[in-house]
Amino acid sequence: MAAFRRGCARWQQVRFLGARAPGRTFAGTHHYDLVVIGGGSGGLACSREAAQLGQKVAVLDHVQPSARGTAWGLGGTCVNVGCIPKKLMHQAALLGVAMDDAGKFGWSIPGPVSHDWSTLAQAVQNYVKSLNWGHRVQLQDRKVKYFNTRGSLLDRHTVRGLDAKGTEMTLTARNIVIATGGRPRYPTHMFIHAWTEVMFGIFNKVTFALVKSHGQNLSRMEDCGASVYVGLECAGLLAGIGLDASVMVRSVALRGFDQQMAQLVTGHMEARGTRFHWGCVPTSVEKLPSGLLQVKWTEVRSDLERVEREDTFSSVLWAIGRVPETTGLNLPQVGVQLHPDTGKIVVATDERTTVSNVYAIGDVAEGRPELTPTAVKAGKLLARRLAGQSNQLMDYHSVPTTVFTPLEYGCVGLSEESAESRYGKDNIEVYHAFYKPLEFTIAERDASHCYVKVVCDRAGVQRVLGLHFTGPSAGEVIQGFAVSVRCGLTYAQLRDTVGIHPTCAEELTKIHITKRSGLDATVTGC
């Protein structure tokens, strides 16, 4: 709340500053040099950067309420219902594990330890609201005009805005950027009775809804979807704060990620009590007189064997992917091409759509990683190009990422499967090791899923193609190595690097056993 109050004070200081900054260019025959539709991470980054470079900029952002009536403030998915609340709630779950360990490190924690969901959810929402306000202040600081309206295109230079009261306006711009992101995918193959009791995921569309609908009465949670990493993250953190969580998986977990690493992640979750229903497809959800939800599904054991099953849960979360937020933008009518399969906007390497002055960045653009940092970086680079300050294009290769499951998984570069497909199995070398974090020793925690893997081109200097890590603080570990991978890291350079002792990250500098050798890859000693 302190951050929120500081934001309010700052807003009062800047609200009356309406003069254009010295040296700012005029939009000529248009109202603006740039209009951005979408106030998420990418759109805000693009607008602020463009304004700083002298462009006259406007941002249109309006959140359509979900089926449950959920809406949120400025900042998009990451701030409101994605990365930020997810990581905070993940931290809450990690603290629960730490308390389990504390006794073995000499701490005395009196009485039974319990978790209060309402306290956590309220604290997270307060922080998110402070970020919402902060974004508005930042736009004001940069002289970016913000409209809380839903934007659509009337032609290649004209944007129509419609607010919640039905008031309409039109803006013209030399360039337009679409940065509307995506929304949760709804299941369409099955019968669902009691839509208001079912949550659709990305992360805290679920958790924020739960605190309103169920409070502390959560006993059993069914998470439908594990190919999308958010599904596993939700199940992991819910289990971590003491709830009974199950995950229904149609095919594989973490599709698109290294599958050996995915199996380690789910194996660790299963070992800590999360149940997985593998090879299962939900067929219906119905609310019972008791208020519980009856879920029916088909377990596919083989092409010839299918078993019908059912169970009851207090809540159901769908985490079956996301769809681009392009409905109502009027894109095809003005010539902007959408991908026939995904519905995303087709873009060139410079983020340009099939209309030369209309661009798209972030999750709404076809073929782009659905990650906040890539949208932010792409938005800034685009703004610099549009302002004539740079020709640099966004490089989408070797983008690092982390899955914040109870045992975190971070990676950068190619999975082992992708490297095999691209280079051939005989042309790659895979170095690996099972290690035990020092923190796990006294606590007597199971470390059988803590693992590092380095995938290399076998020829020449053995350039590192992919680097994978499961263990504590995976994101912090991978972020540093990602720089070196992008700079052309070789296996010899990795081995020549002096590790920081004792850390989990140093295991990557000591790695020396190949899968090809067949030797035991378990690290011994300190």
mmCIF file of C-alpha atoms in Angstrom, residues 236-509:
data_model
loop_
_atom_site.group_PDB
_atom_site.id
_atom_site.type_symbol
_atom_site.label_atom_id
_atom_site.label_comp_id
_atom_site.label_asym_id
_atom_site.label_seq_id
_atom_site.Cartn_x
_atom_site.Cartn_y
_atom_site.Cartn_z
ATOM 1 C CA GLY A 236 2.013 -26.645 -7.718
ATOM 2 C CA LEU A 237 1.359 -23.508 -5.744
ATOM 3 C CA LEU A 238 -2.120 -24.636 -4.662
ATOM 4 C CA ALA A 239 -0.649 -27.889 -3.391
ATOM 5 C CA GLY A 240 2.125 -25.883 -1.760
ATOM 6 C CA ILE A 241 -0.311 -23.962 0.439
ATOM 7 C CA GLY A 242 -2.008 -27.157 1.531
ATOM 8 C CA LEU A 243 -4.813 -27.745 -0.959
ATOM 9 C CA ASP A 244 -5.646 -31.068 -2.562
ATOM 10 C CA ALA A 245 -4.731 -30.509 -6.219
ATOM 11 C CA SER A 246 -5.108 -32.846 -9.188
ATOM 12 C CA VAL A 247 -3.987 -32.302 -12.778
ATOM 13 C CA MET A 248 -5.689 -33.824 -15.810
ATOM 14 C CA VAL A 249 -3.372 -34.269 -18.803
ATOM 15 C CA ARG A 250 -4.523 -35.261 -22.262
ATOM 16 C CA SER A 251 -1.076 -36.009 -23.725
ATOM 17 C CA VAL A 252 2.227 -34.610 -22.392
ATOM 18 C CA ALA A 253 3.215 -32.012 -19.852
ATOM 19 C CA LEU A 254 4.990 -28.834 -20.946
ATOM 20 C CA ARG A 255 4.582 -29.330 -24.670
ATOM 21 C CA GLY A 256 7.394 -27.582 -26.529
ATOM 22 C CA PHE A 257 9.814 -27.898 -23.623
ATOM 23 C CA ASP A 258 12.471 -30.579 -23.189
ATOM 24 C CA GLN A 259 10.456 -33.653 -22.287
ATOM 25 C CA GLN A 260 13.026 -35.213 -19.977
ATOM 26 C CA MET A 261 12.957 -32.015 -17.949
ATOM 27 C CA ALA A 262 9.146 -31.972 -18.052
ATOM 28 C CA GLN A 263 9.047 -35.467 -16.588
ATOM 29 C CA LEU A 264 11.363 -34.394 -13.777
ATOM 30 C CA VAL A 265 9.058 -31.465 -12.989
ATOM 31 C CA THR A 266 5.905 -33.595 -12.862
ATOM 32 C CA GLY A 267 7.735 -36.396 -11.042
ATOM 33 C CA HIS A 268 8.678 -33.983 -8.280
ATOM 34 C CA MET A 269 5.100 -32.699 -8.067
ATOM 35 C CA GLU A 270 3.738 -36.238 -7.821
ATOM 36 C CA ALA A 271 6.254 -37.084 -5.108
ATOM 37 C CA ARG A 272 4.980 -34.111 -3.106
ATOM 38 C CA GLY A 273 1.334 -35.121 -3.388
ATOM 39 C CA THR A 274 -0.103 -33.631 -6.579
ATOM 40 C CA ARG A 275 -2.108 -36.282 -8.430
ATOM 41 C CA PHE A 276 -1.906 -36.572 -12.208
ATOM 42 C CA HIS A 277 -4.559 -38.132 -14.430
ATOM 43 C CA TRP A 278 -2.575 -39.006 -17.546
ATOM 44 C CA GLY A 279 -4.151 -39.608 -20.942
ATOM 45 C CA CYS A 280 -7.491 -38.176 -19.856
ATOM 46 C CA VAL A 281 -10.028 -35.958 -21.626
ATOM 47 C CA PRO A 282 -12.789 -34.222 -19.619
ATOM 48 C CA THR A 283 -16.306 -34.717 -20.953
ATOM 49 C CA SER A 284 -18.549 -32.758 -18.574
ATOM 50 C CA VAL A 285 -18.669 -30.606 -15.459
ATOM 51 C CA GLU A 286 -21.891 -30.351 -13.468
ATOM 52 C CA LYS A 287 -22.711 -28.614 -10.206
ATOM 53 C CA LEU A 288 -24.250 -30.909 -7.591
ATOM 54 C CA PRO A 289 -26.840 -29.888 -4.950
ATOM 55 C CA SER A 290 -24.000 -29.985 -2.405
ATOM 56 C CA GLY A 291 -22.219 -27.218 -4.301
ATOM 57 C CA LEU A 292 -19.402 -29.502 -5.411
ATOM 58 C CA LEU A 293 -18.533 -29.948 -9.079
ATOM 59 C CA GLN A 294 -18.859 -33.386 -10.633
ATOM 60 C CA VAL A 295 -16.251 -33.888 -13.328
ATOM 61 C CA LYS A 296 -16.511 -36.741 -15.807
ATOM 62 C CA TRP A 297 -13.679 -37.734 -18.099
ATOM 63 C CA THR A 298 -12.447 -40.435 -20.433
ATOM 64 C CA GLU A 299 -9.168 -42.168 -19.688
ATOM 65 C CA VAL A 300 -7.573 -43.260 -22.953
ATOM 66 C CA ARG A 301 -5.414 -46.290 -22.225
ATOM 67 C CA SER A 302 -4.948 -47.346 -25.843
ATOM 68 C CA ASP A 303 -6.601 -47.017 -29.238
ATOM 69 C CA LEU A 304 -8.952 -49.813 -28.234
ATOM 70 C CA GLU A 305 -9.388 -49.224 -24.518
ATOM 71 C CA ARG A 306 -11.178 -46.263 -22.960
ATOM 72 C CA VAL A 307 -12.424 -46.028 -19.379
ATOM 73 C CA GLU A 308 -15.061 -43.539 -18.201
ATOM 74 C CA ARG A 309 -14.316 -41.969 -14.825
ATOM 75 C CA GLU A 310 -15.732 -39.288 -12.541
ATOM 76 C CA ASP A 311 -14.946 -37.489 -9.299
ATOM 77 C CA THR A 312 -16.047 -34.410 -7.360
ATOM 78 C CA PHE A 313 -14.083 -31.230 -6.706
ATOM 79 C CA SER A 314 -14.697 -27.887 -5.056
ATOM 80 C CA SER A 315 -13.137 -25.983 -7.950
ATOM 81 C CA VAL A 316 -12.082 -26.620 -11.539
ATOM 82 C CA LEU A 317 -9.454 -24.664 -13.430
ATOM 83 C CA TRP A 318 -9.096 -24.820 -17.208
ATOM 84 C CA ALA A 319 -5.527 -24.204 -18.365
ATOM 85 C CA ILE A 320 -5.821 -25.333 -21.972
ATOM 86 C CA GLY A 321 -4.084 -22.454 -23.663
ATOM 87 C CA ARG A 322 -4.850 -18.959 -24.841
ATOM 88 C CA VAL A 323 -6.410 -17.351 -27.890
ATOM 89 C CA PRO A 324 -5.335 -14.040 -29.419
ATOM 90 C CA GLU A 325 -7.413 -10.995 -28.534
ATOM 91 C CA THR A 326 -8.270 -9.974 -32.094
ATOM 92 C CA THR A 327 -12.071 -10.188 -32.010
ATOM 93 C CA GLY A 328 -13.654 -6.819 -32.655
ATOM 94 C CA LEU A 329 -10.475 -5.157 -33.919
ATOM 95 C CA ASN A 330 -11.808 -5.152 -37.502
ATOM 96 C CA LEU A 331 -8.421 -6.328 -38.757
ATOM 97 C CA PRO A 332 -9.379 -8.365 -41.853
ATOM 98 C CA GLN A 333 -11.603 -5.533 -43.057
ATOM 99 C CA VAL A 334 -8.628 -3.169 -43.265
ATOM 100 C CA GLY A 335 -6.324 -5.784 -44.811
ATOM 101 C CA VAL A 336 -4.489 -7.155 -41.764
ATOM 102 C CA GLN A 337 -3.996 -10.897 -42.296
ATOM 103 C CA LEU A 338 -4.702 -13.390 -39.522
ATOM 104 C CA HIS A 339 -3.166 -16.852 -39.393
ATOM 105 C CA PRO A 340 -5.831 -19.362 -40.454
ATOM 106 C CA ASP A 341 -4.988 -21.853 -37.696
ATOM 107 C CA THR A 342 -4.098 -19.720 -34.683
ATOM 108 C CA GLY A 343 -6.028 -16.532 -35.401
ATOM 109 C CA LYS A 344 -2.903 -14.522 -34.563
ATOM 110 C CA ILE A 345 -1.699 -11.598 -36.638
ATOM 111 C CA VAL A 346 0.781 -12.510 -39.367
ATOM 112 C CA VAL A 347 3.900 -10.360 -39.037
ATOM 113 C CA ALA A 348 7.225 -9.905 -40.806
ATOM 114 C CA THR A 349 10.617 -9.843 -39.079
ATOM 115 C CA ASP A 350 10.134 -6.142 -38.314
ATOM 116 C CA GLU A 351 6.719 -6.771 -36.652
ATOM 117 C CA ARG A 352 4.956 -5.254 -39.676
ATOM 118 C CA THR A 353 1.581 -6.724 -40.637
ATOM 119 C CA THR A 354 0.198 -7.001 -44.168
ATOM 120 C CA VAL A 355 -0.742 -3.316 -43.861
ATOM 121 C CA SER A 356 2.506 -1.368 -44.081
ATOM 122 C CA ASN A 357 1.902 1.115 -41.230
ATOM 123 C CA VAL A 358 0.190 -1.357 -38.864
ATOM 124 C CA TYR A 359 2.377 -3.480 -36.579
ATOM 125 C CA ALA A 360 1.775 -6.221 -34.010
ATOM 126 C CA ILE A 361 3.879 -7.256 -31.014
ATOM 127 C CA GLY A 362 3.623 -9.723 -28.155
ATOM 128 C CA ASP A 363 1.268 -12.668 -27.748
ATOM 129 C CA VAL A 364 -1.099 -11.500 -30.480
ATOM 130 C CA ALA A 365 1.603 -11.838 -33.155
ATOM 131 C CA GLU A 366 2.081 -15.149 -34.952
ATOM 132 C CA GLY A 367 5.258 -17.093 -34.205
ATOM 133 C CA ARG A 368 6.350 -15.000 -31.241
ATOM 134 C CA PRO A 369 7.130 -16.441 -27.795
ATOM 135 C CA GLU A 370 4.278 -15.756 -25.389
ATOM 136 C CA LEU A 371 6.588 -14.154 -22.849
ATOM 137 C CA THR A 372 6.479 -10.690 -21.312
ATOM 138 C CA PRO A 373 10.183 -9.810 -21.761
ATOM 139 C CA THR A 374 10.085 -10.539 -25.494
ATOM 140 C CA ALA A 375 7.049 -8.287 -25.935
ATOM 141 C CA VAL A 376 8.764 -5.519 -23.954
ATOM 142 C CA LYS A 377 12.008 -5.764 -25.922
ATOM 143 C CA ALA A 378 10.186 -6.018 -29.262
ATOM 144 C CA GLY A 379 8.060 -2.986 -28.361
ATOM 145 C CA LYS A 380 11.053 -0.833 -27.495
ATOM 146 C CA LEU A 381 12.970 -1.807 -30.628
ATOM 147 C CA LEU A 382 9.917 -1.150 -32.793
ATOM 148 C CA ALA A 383 9.482 2.304 -31.254
ATOM 149 C CA ARG A 384 13.107 3.153 -32.034
ATOM 150 C CA ARG A 385 12.709 2.059 -35.645
ATOM 151 C CA LEU A 386 9.477 4.010 -36.089
ATOM 152 C CA ALA A 387 11.187 7.105 -34.665
ATOM 153 C CA GLY A 388 14.078 6.656 -37.101
ATOM 154 C CA GLN A 389 16.570 6.066 -34.289
ATOM 155 C CA SER A 390 17.575 2.474 -35.070
ATOM 156 C CA ASN A 391 17.357 -0.372 -37.577
ATOM 157 C CA GLN A 392 17.771 -3.125 -34.980
ATOM 158 C CA LEU A 393 15.303 -6.010 -35.183
ATOM 159 C CA MET A 394 14.192 -8.207 -32.318
ATOM 160 C CA ASP A 395 16.129 -11.475 -32.058
ATOM 161 C CA TYR A 396 13.728 -14.188 -30.920
ATOM 162 C CA HIS A 397 16.358 -16.939 -30.754
ATOM 163 C CA SER A 398 17.682 -18.321 -27.466
ATOM 164 C CA VAL A 399 15.107 -16.549 -25.298
ATOM 165 C CA PRO A 400 15.430 -17.846 -21.713
ATOM 166 C CA THR A 401 12.412 -18.765 -19.626
ATOM 167 C CA THR A 402 11.493 -20.448 -16.363
ATOM 168 C CA VAL A 403 8.547 -22.538 -15.234
ATOM 169 C CA PHE A 404 7.753 -21.673 -11.597
ATOM 170 C CA THR A 405 6.643 -25.098 -10.465
ATOM 171 C CA PRO A 406 7.545 -26.296 -6.924
ATOM 172 C CA LEU A 407 10.846 -27.503 -8.382
ATOM 173 C CA GLU A 408 11.620 -24.714 -10.819
ATOM 174 C CA TYR A 409 12.717 -25.434 -14.374
ATOM 175 C CA GLY A 410 14.736 -22.908 -16.354
ATOM 176 C CA CYS A 411 16.083 -23.208 -19.860
ATOM 177 C CA VAL A 412 17.601 -21.329 -22.761
ATOM 178 C CA GLY A 413 18.132 -22.536 -26.313
ATOM 179 C CA LEU A 414 17.119 -25.842 -27.870
ATOM 180 C CA SER A 415 15.559 -28.817 -26.133
ATOM 181 C CA GLU A 416 17.283 -32.148 -26.644
ATOM 182 C CA GLU A 417 14.463 -33.197 -28.992
ATOM 183 C CA SER A 418 14.763 -30.019 -31.077
ATOM 184 C CA ALA A 419 18.545 -30.342 -31.277
ATOM 185 C CA GLU A 420 18.222 -33.954 -32.455
ATOM 186 C CA SER A 421 15.681 -32.938 -35.072
ATOM 187 C CA ARG A 422 17.786 -30.044 -36.353
ATOM 188 C CA TYR A 423 21.284 -31.523 -36.186
ATOM 189 C CA GLY A 424 20.762 -35.303 -35.953
ATOM 190 C CA LYS A 425 21.234 -37.459 -32.860
ATOM 191 C CA ASP A 426 24.779 -38.427 -33.776
ATOM 192 C CA ASN A 427 25.768 -34.795 -34.241
ATOM 193 C CA ILE A 428 24.976 -33.516 -30.765
ATOM 194 C CA GLU A 429 26.587 -34.189 -27.409
ATOM 195 C CA VAL A 430 24.517 -34.058 -24.233
ATOM 196 C CA TYR A 431 26.291 -33.469 -20.928
ATOM 197 C CA HIS A 432 24.246 -34.029 -17.793
ATOM 198 C CA ALA A 433 24.327 -34.425 -14.023
ATOM 199 C CA PHE A 434 22.022 -35.206 -11.106
ATOM 200 C CA TYR A 435 23.018 -33.060 -8.155
ATOM 201 C CA LYS A 436 21.866 -32.350 -4.610
ATOM 202 C CA PRO A 437 21.435 -28.727 -3.492
ATOM 203 C CA LEU A 438 23.208 -28.070 -0.210
ATOM 204 C CA GLU A 439 19.944 -26.697 1.166
ATOM 205 C CA PHE A 440 18.360 -30.133 0.705
ATOM 206 C CA THR A 441 20.918 -32.019 2.816
ATOM 207 C CA ILE A 442 20.072 -31.153 6.419
ATOM 208 C CA ALA A 443 16.407 -30.856 5.488
ATOM 209 C CA GLU A 444 16.613 -34.409 4.066
ATOM 210 C CA ARG A 445 14.656 -33.336 0.996
ATOM 211 C CA ASP A 446 14.382 -35.572 -2.041
ATOM 212 C CA ALA A 447 16.823 -34.301 -4.688
ATOM 213 C CA SER A 448 16.261 -37.028 -7.258
ATOM 214 C CA HIS A 449 14.689 -34.538 -9.681
ATOM 215 C CA CYS A 450 17.433 -31.895 -9.460
ATOM 216 C CA TYR A 451 19.213 -32.123 -12.782
ATOM 217 C CA VAL A 452 21.293 -30.104 -15.237
ATOM 218 C CA LYS A 453 21.720 -30.735 -18.944
ATOM 219 C CA VAL A 454 23.837 -29.014 -21.586
ATOM 220 C CA VAL A 455 23.111 -29.808 -25.232
ATOM 221 C CA CYS A 456 26.052 -29.132 -27.550
ATOM 222 C CA ASP A 457 26.860 -29.280 -31.238
ATOM 223 C CA ARG A 458 29.277 -32.201 -31.368
ATOM 224 C CA ALA A 459 31.362 -30.755 -34.176
ATOM 225 C CA GLY A 460 34.192 -28.242 -33.817
ATOM 226 C CA VAL A 461 34.236 -26.174 -30.632
ATOM 227 C CA GLN A 462 31.070 -27.806 -29.268
ATOM 228 C CA ARG A 463 28.882 -24.711 -29.230
ATOM 229 C CA VAL A 464 26.187 -24.873 -26.564
ATOM 230 C CA LEU A 465 22.775 -25.249 -28.241
ATOM 231 C CA GLY A 466 20.627 -25.545 -25.135
ATOM 232 C CA LEU A 467 20.998 -25.373 -21.387
ATOM 233 C CA HIS A 468 18.475 -26.825 -18.926
ATOM 234 C CA PHE A 469 18.223 -26.718 -15.126
ATOM 235 C CA THR A 470 15.770 -27.992 -12.536
ATOM 236 C CA GLY A 471 16.295 -26.843 -8.987
ATOM 237 C CA PRO A 472 16.006 -23.894 -6.612
ATOM 238 C CA SER A 473 15.971 -20.389 -8.135
ATOM 239 C CA ALA A 474 16.107 -21.723 -11.679
ATOM 240 C CA GLY A 475 15.237 -18.354 -13.178
ATOM 241 C CA GLU A 476 18.133 -16.640 -11.424
ATOM 242 C CA VAL A 477 20.521 -19.358 -12.598
ATOM 243 C CA ILE A 478 19.411 -19.393 -16.228
ATOM 244 C CA GLN A 479 19.304 -15.605 -16.628
ATOM 245 C CA GLY A 480 23.059 -15.373 -16.220
ATOM 246 C CA PHE A 481 23.890 -18.302 -18.470
ATOM 247 C CA ALA A 482 21.498 -16.985 -21.128
ATOM 248 C CA VAL A 483 23.861 -14.092 -21.821
ATOM 249 C CA SER A 484 26.738 -16.453 -22.514
ATOM 250 C CA VAL A 485 24.614 -18.756 -24.675
ATOM 251 C CA ARG A 486 23.600 -15.784 -26.834
ATOM 252 C CA CYS A 487 27.272 -14.843 -27.118
ATOM 253 C CA GLY A 488 28.150 -18.261 -28.587
ATOM 254 C CA LEU A 489 29.147 -20.159 -25.445
ATOM 255 C CA THR A 490 31.156 -23.329 -26.066
ATOM 256 C CA TYR A 491 31.473 -26.365 -23.849
ATOM 257 C CA ALA A 492 35.174 -25.608 -23.254
ATOM 258 C CA GLN A 493 34.342 -22.074 -22.093
ATOM 259 C CA LEU A 494 31.708 -23.439 -19.751
ATOM 260 C CA ARG A 495 34.193 -25.893 -18.247
ATOM 261 C CA ASP A 496 36.889 -23.198 -17.970
ATOM 262 C CA THR A 497 34.570 -20.990 -15.905
ATOM 263 C CA VAL A 498 35.223 -21.018 -12.162
ATOM 264 C CA GLY A 499 32.038 -21.817 -10.293
ATOM 265 C CA ILE A 500 30.766 -20.042 -7.185
ATOM 266 C CA HIS A 501 30.869 -22.501 -4.285
ATOM 267 C CA PRO A 502 28.619 -23.764 -2.824
ATOM 268 C CA THR A 503 25.818 -23.067 -5.310
ATOM 269 C CA CYS A 504 23.542 -25.069 -7.543
ATOM 270 C CA ALA A 505 24.615 -23.000 -10.555
ATOM 271 C CA GLU A 506 28.217 -24.184 -10.251
ATOM 272 C CA GLU A 507 27.107 -27.675 -11.278
ATOM 273 C CA LEU A 508 26.857 -26.350 -14.829
ATOM 274 C CA THR A 509 30.534 -25.407 -14.792
#
